[in-house]
PDB file of N, CA and C in Angstrom:
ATOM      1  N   UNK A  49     -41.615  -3.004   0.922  1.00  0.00           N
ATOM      2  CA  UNK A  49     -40.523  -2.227   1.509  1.00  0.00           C
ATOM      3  C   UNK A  49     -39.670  -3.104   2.409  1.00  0.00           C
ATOM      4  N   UNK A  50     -40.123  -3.575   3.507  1.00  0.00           N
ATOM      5  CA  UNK A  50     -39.541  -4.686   4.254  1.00  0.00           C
ATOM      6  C   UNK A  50     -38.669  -5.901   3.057  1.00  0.00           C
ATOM      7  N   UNK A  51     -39.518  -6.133   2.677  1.00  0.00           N
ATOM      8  CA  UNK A  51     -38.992  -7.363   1.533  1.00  0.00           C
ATOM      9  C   UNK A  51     -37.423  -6.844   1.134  1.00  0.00           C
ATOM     10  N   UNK A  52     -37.295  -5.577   0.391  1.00  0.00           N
ATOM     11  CA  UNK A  52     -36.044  -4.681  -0.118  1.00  0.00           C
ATOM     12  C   UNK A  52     -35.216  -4.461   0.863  1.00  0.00           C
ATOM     13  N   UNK A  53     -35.881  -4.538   1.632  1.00  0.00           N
ATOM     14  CA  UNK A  53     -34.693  -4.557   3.326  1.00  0.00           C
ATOM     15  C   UNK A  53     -34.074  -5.375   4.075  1.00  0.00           C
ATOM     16  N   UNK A  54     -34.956  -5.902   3.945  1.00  0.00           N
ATOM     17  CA  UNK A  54     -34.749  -7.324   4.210  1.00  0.00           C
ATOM     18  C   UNK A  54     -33.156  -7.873   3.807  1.00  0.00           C
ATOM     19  N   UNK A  55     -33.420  -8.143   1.979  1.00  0.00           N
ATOM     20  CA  UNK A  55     -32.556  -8.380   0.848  1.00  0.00           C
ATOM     21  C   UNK A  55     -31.434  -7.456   1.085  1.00  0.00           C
ATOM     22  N   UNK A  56     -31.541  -6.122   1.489  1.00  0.00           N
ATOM     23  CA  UNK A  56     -30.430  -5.843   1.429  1.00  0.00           C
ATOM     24  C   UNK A  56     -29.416  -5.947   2.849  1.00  0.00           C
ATOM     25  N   UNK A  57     -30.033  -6.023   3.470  1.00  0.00           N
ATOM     26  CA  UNK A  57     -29.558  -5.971   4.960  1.00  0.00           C
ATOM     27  C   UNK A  57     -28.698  -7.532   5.491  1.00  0.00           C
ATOM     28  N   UNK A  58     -29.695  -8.613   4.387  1.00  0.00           N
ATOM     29  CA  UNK A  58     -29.337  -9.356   4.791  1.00  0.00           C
ATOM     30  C   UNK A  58     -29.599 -10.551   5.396  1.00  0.00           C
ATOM     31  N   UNK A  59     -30.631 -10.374   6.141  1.00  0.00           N
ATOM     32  CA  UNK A  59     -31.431 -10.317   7.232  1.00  0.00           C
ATOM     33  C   UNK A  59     -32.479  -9.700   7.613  1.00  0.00           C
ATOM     34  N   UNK A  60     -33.174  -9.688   8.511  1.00  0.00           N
ATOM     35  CA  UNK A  60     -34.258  -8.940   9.131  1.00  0.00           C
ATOM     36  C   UNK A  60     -33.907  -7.871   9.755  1.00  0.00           C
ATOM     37  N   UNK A  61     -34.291  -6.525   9.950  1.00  0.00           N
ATOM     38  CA  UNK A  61     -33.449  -5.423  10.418  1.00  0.00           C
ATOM     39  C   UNK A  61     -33.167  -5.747  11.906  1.00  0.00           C
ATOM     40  N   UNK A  62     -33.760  -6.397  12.639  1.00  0.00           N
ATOM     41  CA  UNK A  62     -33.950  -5.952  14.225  1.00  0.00           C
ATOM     42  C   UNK A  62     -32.355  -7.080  14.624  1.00  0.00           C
ATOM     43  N   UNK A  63     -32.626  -7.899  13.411  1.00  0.00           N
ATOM     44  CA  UNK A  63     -31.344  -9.234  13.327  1.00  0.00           C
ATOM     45  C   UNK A  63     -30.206  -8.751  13.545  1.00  0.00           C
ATOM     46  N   UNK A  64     -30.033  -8.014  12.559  1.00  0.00           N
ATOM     47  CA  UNK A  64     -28.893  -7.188  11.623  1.00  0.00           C
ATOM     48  C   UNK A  64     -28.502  -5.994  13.291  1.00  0.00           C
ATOM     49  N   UNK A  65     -29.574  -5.338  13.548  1.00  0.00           N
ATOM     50  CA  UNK A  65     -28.972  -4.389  14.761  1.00  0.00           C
ATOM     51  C   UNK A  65     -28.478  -5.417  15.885  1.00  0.00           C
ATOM     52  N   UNK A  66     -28.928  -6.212  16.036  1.00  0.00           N
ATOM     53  CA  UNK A  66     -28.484  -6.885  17.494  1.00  0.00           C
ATOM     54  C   UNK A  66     -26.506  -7.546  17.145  1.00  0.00           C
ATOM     55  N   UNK A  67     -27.025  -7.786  15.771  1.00  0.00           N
ATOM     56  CA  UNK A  67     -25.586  -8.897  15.172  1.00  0.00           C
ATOM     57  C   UNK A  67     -24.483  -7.439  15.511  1.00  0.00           C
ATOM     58  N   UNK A  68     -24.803  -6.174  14.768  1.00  0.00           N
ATOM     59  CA  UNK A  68     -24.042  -5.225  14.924  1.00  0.00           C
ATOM     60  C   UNK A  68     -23.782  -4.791  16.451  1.00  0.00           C
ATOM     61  N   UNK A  69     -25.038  -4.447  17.306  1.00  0.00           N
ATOM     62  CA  UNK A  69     -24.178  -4.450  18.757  1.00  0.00           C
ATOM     63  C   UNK A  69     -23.295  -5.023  19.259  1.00  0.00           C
ATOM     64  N   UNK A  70     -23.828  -6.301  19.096  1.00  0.00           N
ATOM     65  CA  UNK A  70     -22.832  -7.032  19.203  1.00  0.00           C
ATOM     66  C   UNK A  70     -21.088  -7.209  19.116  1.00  0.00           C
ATOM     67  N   UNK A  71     -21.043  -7.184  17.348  1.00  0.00           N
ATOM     68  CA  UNK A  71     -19.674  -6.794  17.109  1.00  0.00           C
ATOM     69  C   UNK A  71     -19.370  -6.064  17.368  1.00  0.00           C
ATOM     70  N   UNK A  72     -20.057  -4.830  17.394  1.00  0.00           N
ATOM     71  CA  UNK A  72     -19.359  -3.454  18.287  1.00  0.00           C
ATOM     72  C   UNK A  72     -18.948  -3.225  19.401  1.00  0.00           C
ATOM     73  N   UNK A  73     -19.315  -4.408  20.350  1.00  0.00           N
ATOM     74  CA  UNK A  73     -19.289  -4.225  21.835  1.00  0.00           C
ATOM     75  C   UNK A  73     -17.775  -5.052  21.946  1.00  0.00           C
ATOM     76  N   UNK A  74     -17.505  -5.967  21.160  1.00  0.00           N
ATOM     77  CA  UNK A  74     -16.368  -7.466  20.884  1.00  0.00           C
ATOM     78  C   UNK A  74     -15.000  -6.286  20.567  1.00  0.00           C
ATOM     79  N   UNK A  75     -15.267  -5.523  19.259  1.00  0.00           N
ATOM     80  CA  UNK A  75     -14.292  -4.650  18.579  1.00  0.00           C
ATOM     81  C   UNK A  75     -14.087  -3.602  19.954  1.00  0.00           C
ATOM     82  N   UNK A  76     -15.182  -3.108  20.118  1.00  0.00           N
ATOM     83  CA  UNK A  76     -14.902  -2.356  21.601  1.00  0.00           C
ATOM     84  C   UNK A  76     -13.279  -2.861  22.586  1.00  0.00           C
ATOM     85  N   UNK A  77     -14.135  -3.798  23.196  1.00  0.00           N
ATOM     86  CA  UNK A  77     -13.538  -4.111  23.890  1.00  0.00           C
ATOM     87  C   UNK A  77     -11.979  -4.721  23.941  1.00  0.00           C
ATOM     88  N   UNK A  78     -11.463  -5.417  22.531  1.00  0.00           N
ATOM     89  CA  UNK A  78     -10.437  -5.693  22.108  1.00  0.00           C
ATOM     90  C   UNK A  78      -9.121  -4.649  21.762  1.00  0.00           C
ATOM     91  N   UNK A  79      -9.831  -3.086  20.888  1.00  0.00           N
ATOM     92  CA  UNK A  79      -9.327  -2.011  21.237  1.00  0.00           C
ATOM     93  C   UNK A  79      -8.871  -1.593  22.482  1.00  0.00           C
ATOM     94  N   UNK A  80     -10.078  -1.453  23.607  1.00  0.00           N
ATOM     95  CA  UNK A  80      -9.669  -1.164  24.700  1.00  0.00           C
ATOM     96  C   UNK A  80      -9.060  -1.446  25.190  1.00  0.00           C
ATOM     97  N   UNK A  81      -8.595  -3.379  25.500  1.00  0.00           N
ATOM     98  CA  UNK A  81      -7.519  -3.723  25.650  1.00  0.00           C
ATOM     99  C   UNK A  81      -6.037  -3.710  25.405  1.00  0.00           C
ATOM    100  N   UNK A  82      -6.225  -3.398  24.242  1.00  0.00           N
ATOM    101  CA  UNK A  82      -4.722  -2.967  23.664  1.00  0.00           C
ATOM    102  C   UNK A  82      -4.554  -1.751  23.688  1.00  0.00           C
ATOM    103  N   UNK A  83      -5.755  -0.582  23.847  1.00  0.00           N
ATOM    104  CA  UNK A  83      -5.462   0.596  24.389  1.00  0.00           C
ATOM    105  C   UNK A  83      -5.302   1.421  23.228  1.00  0.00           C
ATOM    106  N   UNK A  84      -6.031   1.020  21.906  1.00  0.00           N
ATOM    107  CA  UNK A  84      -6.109   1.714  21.073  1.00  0.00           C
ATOM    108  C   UNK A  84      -7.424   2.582  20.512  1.00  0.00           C
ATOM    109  N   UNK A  85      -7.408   3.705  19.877  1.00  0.00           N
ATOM    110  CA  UNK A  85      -8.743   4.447  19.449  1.00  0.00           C
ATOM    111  C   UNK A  85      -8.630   4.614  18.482  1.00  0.00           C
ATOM    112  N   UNK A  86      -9.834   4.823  18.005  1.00  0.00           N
ATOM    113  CA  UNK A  86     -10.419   4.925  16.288  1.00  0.00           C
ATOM    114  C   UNK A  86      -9.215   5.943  15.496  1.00  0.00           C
ATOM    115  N   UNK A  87      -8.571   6.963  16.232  1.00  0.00           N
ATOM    116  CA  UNK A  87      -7.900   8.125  15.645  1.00  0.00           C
ATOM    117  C   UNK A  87      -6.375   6.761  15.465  1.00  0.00           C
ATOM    118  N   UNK A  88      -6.223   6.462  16.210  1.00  0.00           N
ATOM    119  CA  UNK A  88      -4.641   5.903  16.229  1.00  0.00           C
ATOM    120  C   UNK A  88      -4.968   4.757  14.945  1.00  0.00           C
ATOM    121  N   UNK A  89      -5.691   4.090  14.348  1.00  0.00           N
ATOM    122  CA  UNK A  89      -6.033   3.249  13.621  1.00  0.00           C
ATOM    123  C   UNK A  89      -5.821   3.972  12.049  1.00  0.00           C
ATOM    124  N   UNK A  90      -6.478   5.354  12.166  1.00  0.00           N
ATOM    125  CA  UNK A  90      -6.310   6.322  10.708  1.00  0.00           C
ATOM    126  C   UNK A  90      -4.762   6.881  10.850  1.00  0.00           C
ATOM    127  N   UNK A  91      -4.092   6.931  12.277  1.00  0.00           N
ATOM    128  CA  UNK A  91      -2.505   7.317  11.920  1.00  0.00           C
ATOM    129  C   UNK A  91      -1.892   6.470  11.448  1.00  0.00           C
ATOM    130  N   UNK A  92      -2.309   5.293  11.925  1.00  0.00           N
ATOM    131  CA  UNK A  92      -1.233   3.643  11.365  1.00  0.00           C
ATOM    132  C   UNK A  92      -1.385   3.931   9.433  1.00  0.00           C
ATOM    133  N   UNK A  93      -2.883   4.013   9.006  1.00  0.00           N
ATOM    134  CA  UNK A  93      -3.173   4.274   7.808  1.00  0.00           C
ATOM    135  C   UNK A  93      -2.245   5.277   7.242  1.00  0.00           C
ATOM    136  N   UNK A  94      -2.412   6.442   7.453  1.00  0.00           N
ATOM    137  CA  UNK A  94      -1.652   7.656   7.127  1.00  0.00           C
ATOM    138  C   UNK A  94      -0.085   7.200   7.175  1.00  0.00           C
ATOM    139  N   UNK A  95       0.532   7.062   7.931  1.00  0.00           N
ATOM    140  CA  UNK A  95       2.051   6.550   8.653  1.00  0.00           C
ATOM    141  C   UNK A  95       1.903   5.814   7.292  1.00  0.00           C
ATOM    142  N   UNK A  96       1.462   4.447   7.046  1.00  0.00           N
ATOM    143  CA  UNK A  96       1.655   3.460   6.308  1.00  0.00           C
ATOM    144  C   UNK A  96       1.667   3.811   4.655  1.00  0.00           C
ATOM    145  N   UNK A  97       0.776   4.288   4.302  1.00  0.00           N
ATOM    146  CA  UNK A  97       0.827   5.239   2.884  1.00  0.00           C
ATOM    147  C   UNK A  97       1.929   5.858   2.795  1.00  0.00           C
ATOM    148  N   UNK A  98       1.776   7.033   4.168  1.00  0.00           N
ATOM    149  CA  UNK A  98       3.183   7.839   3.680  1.00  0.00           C
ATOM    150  C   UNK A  98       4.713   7.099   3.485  1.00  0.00           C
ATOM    151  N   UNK A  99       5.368   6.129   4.267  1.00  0.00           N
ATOM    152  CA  UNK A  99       6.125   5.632   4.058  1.00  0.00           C
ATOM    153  C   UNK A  99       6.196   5.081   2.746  1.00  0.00           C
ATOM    154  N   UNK A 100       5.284   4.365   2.649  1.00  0.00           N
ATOM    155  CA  UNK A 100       5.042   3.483   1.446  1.00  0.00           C
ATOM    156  C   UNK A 100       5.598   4.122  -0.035  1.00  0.00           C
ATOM    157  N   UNK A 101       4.729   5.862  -0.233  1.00  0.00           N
ATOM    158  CA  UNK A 101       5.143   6.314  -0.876  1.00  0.00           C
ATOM    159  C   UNK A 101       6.613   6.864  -1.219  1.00  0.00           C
ATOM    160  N   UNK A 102       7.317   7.202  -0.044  1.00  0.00           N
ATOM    161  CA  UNK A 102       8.484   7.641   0.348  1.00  0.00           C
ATOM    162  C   UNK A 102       9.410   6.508  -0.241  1.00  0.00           C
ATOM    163  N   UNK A 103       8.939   5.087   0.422  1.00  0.00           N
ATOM    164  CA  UNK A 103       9.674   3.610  -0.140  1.00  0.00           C
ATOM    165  C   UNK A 103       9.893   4.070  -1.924  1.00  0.00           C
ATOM    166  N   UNK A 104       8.917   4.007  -2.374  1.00  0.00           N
ATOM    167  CA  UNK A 104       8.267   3.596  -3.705  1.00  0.00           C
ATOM    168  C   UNK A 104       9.337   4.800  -4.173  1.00  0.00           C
ATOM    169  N   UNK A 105       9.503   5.916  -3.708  1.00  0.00           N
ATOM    170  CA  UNK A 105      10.195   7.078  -4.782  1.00  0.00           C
ATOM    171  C   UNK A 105      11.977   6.713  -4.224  1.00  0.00           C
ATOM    172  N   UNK A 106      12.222   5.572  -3.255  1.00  0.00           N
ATOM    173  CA  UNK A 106      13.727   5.682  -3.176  1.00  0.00           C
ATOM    174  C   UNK A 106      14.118   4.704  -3.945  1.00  0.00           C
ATOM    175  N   UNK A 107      12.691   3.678  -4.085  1.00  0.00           N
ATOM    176  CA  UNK A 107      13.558   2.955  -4.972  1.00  0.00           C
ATOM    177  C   UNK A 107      13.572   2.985  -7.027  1.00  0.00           C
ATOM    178  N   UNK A 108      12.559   3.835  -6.715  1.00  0.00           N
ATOM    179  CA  UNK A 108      12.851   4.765  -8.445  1.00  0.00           C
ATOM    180  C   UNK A 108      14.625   5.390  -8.465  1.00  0.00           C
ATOM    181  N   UNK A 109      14.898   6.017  -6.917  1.00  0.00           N
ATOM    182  CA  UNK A 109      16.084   6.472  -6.949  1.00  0.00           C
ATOM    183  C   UNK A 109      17.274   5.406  -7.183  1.00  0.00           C
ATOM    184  N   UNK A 110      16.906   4.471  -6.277  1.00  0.00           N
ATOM    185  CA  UNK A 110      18.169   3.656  -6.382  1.00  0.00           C
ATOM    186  C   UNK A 110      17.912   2.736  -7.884  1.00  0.00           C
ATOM    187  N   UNK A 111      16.700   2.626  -8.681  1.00  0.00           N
ATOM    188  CA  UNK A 111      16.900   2.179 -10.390  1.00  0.00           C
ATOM    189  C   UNK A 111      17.659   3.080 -10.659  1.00  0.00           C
ATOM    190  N   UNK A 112      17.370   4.692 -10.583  1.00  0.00           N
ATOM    191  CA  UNK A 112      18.038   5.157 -11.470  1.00  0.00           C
ATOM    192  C   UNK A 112      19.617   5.383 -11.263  1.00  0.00           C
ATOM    193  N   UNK A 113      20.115   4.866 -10.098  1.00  0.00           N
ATOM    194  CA  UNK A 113      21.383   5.288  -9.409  1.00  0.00           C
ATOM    195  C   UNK A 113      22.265   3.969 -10.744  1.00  0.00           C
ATOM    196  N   UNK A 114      21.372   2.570 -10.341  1.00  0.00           N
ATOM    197  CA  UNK A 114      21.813   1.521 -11.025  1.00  0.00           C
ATOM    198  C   UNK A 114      22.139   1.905 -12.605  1.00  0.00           C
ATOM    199  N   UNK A 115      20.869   2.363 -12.760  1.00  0.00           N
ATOM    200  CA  UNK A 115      21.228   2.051 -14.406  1.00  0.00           C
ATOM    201  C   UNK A 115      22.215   3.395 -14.904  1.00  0.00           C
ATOM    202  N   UNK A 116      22.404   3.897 -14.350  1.00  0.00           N
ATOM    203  CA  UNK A 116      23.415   5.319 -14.670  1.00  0.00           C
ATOM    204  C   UNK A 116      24.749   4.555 -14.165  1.00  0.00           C
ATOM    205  N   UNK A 117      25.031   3.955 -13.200  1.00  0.00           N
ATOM    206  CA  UNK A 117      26.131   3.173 -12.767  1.00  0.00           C
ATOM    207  C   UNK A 117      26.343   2.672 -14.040  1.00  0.00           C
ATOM    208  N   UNK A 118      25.733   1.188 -14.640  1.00  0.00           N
ATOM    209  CA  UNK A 118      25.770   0.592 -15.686  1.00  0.00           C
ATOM    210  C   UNK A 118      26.212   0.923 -16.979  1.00  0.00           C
ATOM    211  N   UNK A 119      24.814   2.202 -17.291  1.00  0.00           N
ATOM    212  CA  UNK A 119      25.387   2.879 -18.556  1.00  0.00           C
ATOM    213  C   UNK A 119      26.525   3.459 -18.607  1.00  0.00           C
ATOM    214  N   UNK A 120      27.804   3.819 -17.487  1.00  0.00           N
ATOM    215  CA  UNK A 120      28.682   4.391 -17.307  1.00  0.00           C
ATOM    216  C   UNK A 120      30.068   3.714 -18.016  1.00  0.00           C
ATOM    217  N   UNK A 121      29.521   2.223 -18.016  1.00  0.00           N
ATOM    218  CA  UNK A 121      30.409   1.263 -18.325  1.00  0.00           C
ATOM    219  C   UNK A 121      29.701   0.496 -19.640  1.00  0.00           C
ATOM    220  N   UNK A 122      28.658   0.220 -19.868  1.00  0.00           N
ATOM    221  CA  UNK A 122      28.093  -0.558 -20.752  1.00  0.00           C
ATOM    222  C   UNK A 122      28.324   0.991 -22.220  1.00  0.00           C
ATOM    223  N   UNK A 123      27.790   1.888 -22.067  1.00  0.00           N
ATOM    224  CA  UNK A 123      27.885   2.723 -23.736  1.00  0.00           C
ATOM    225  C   UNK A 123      29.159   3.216 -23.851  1.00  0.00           C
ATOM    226  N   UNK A 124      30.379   3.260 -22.713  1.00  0.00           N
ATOM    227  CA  UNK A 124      31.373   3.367 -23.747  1.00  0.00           C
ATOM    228  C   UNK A 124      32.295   2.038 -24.364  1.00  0.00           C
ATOM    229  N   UNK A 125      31.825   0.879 -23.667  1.00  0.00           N
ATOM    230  CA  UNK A 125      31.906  -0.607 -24.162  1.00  0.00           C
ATOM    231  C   UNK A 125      31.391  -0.506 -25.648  1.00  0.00           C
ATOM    232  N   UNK A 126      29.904  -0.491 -25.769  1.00  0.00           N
ATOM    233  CA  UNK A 126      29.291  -0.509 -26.898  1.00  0.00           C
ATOM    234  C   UNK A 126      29.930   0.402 -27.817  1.00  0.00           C
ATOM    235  N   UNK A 127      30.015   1.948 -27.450  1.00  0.00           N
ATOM    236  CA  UNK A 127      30.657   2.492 -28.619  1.00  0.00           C
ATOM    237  C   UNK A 127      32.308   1.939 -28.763  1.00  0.00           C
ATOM    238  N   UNK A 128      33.250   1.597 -28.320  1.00  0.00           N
ATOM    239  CA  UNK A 128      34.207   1.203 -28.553  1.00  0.00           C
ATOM    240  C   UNK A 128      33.805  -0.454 -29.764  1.00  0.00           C
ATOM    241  N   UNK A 129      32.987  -0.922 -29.441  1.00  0.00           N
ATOM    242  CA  UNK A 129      32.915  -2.005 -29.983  1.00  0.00           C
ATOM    243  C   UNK A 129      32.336  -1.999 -31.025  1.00  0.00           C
ATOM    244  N   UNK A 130      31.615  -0.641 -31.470  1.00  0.00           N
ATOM    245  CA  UNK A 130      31.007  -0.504 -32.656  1.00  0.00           C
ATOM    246  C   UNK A 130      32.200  -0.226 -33.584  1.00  0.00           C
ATOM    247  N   UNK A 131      32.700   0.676 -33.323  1.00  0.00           N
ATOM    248  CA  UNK A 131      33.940   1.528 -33.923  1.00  0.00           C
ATOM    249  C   UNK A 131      35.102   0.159 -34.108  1.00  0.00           C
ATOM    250  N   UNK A 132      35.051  -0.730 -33.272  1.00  0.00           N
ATOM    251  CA  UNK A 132      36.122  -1.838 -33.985  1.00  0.00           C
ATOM    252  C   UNK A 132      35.543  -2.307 -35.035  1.00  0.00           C
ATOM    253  N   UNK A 133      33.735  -2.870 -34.688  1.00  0.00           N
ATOM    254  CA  UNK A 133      33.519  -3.876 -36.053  1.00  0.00           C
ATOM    255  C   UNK A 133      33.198  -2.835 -37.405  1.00  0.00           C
ATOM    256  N   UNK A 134      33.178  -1.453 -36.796  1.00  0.00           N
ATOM    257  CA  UNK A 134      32.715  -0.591 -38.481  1.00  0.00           C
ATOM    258  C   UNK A 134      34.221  -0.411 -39.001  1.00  0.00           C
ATOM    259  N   UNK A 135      35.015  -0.617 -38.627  1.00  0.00           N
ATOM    260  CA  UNK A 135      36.393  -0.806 -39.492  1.00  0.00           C
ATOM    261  C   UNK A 135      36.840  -1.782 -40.535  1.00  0.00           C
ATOM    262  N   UNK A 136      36.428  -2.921 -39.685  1.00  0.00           N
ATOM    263  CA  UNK A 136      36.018  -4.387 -40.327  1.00  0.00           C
ATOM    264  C   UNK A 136      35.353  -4.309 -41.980  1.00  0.00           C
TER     265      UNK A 136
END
């Protein structure tokens, strides 16, 4: 049993808890300094997605603004230019 724990942990368990106080006390304290909490860390998350997504659907908008611009000028080019060479 130990052996499997060992392996997975990493380490020896009692290792593994001290290594983790540790970092927890470091992360602690670096938060605290900057005056941030666990909740404000999942808003940055949230905030960041949501924009992201918001980004991602304006600029589907502004492709499609482009290529409707384009086609506005490019298919009655093309059909004019078909209609000259099918005369030909």
């Amino acid at each position: 049993m130990s052996n499997g724990l060992t392996r997975f942990l990493g380490d020896t368990p009692g290792r593994t808890i001290l290594k983790l106080l540790v970092a927890s006390f470091v992360v602690g304290v670096v938060m605290a300094a900057f005056n941030w909490y666990p909740i404000d860390v999942w808003y940055w998350v949230r905030d960041f997605v949501a924009r992201l997504w918001e980004n991602g659907f304006a600029a589907l908008g502004r492709f499609g603004t482009y290529l409707a611009l384009g086609a506005a000028v490019v298919i009655p080019v093309f059909i004019v230019m078909r209609l000259i060479s099918f005369r030909r």
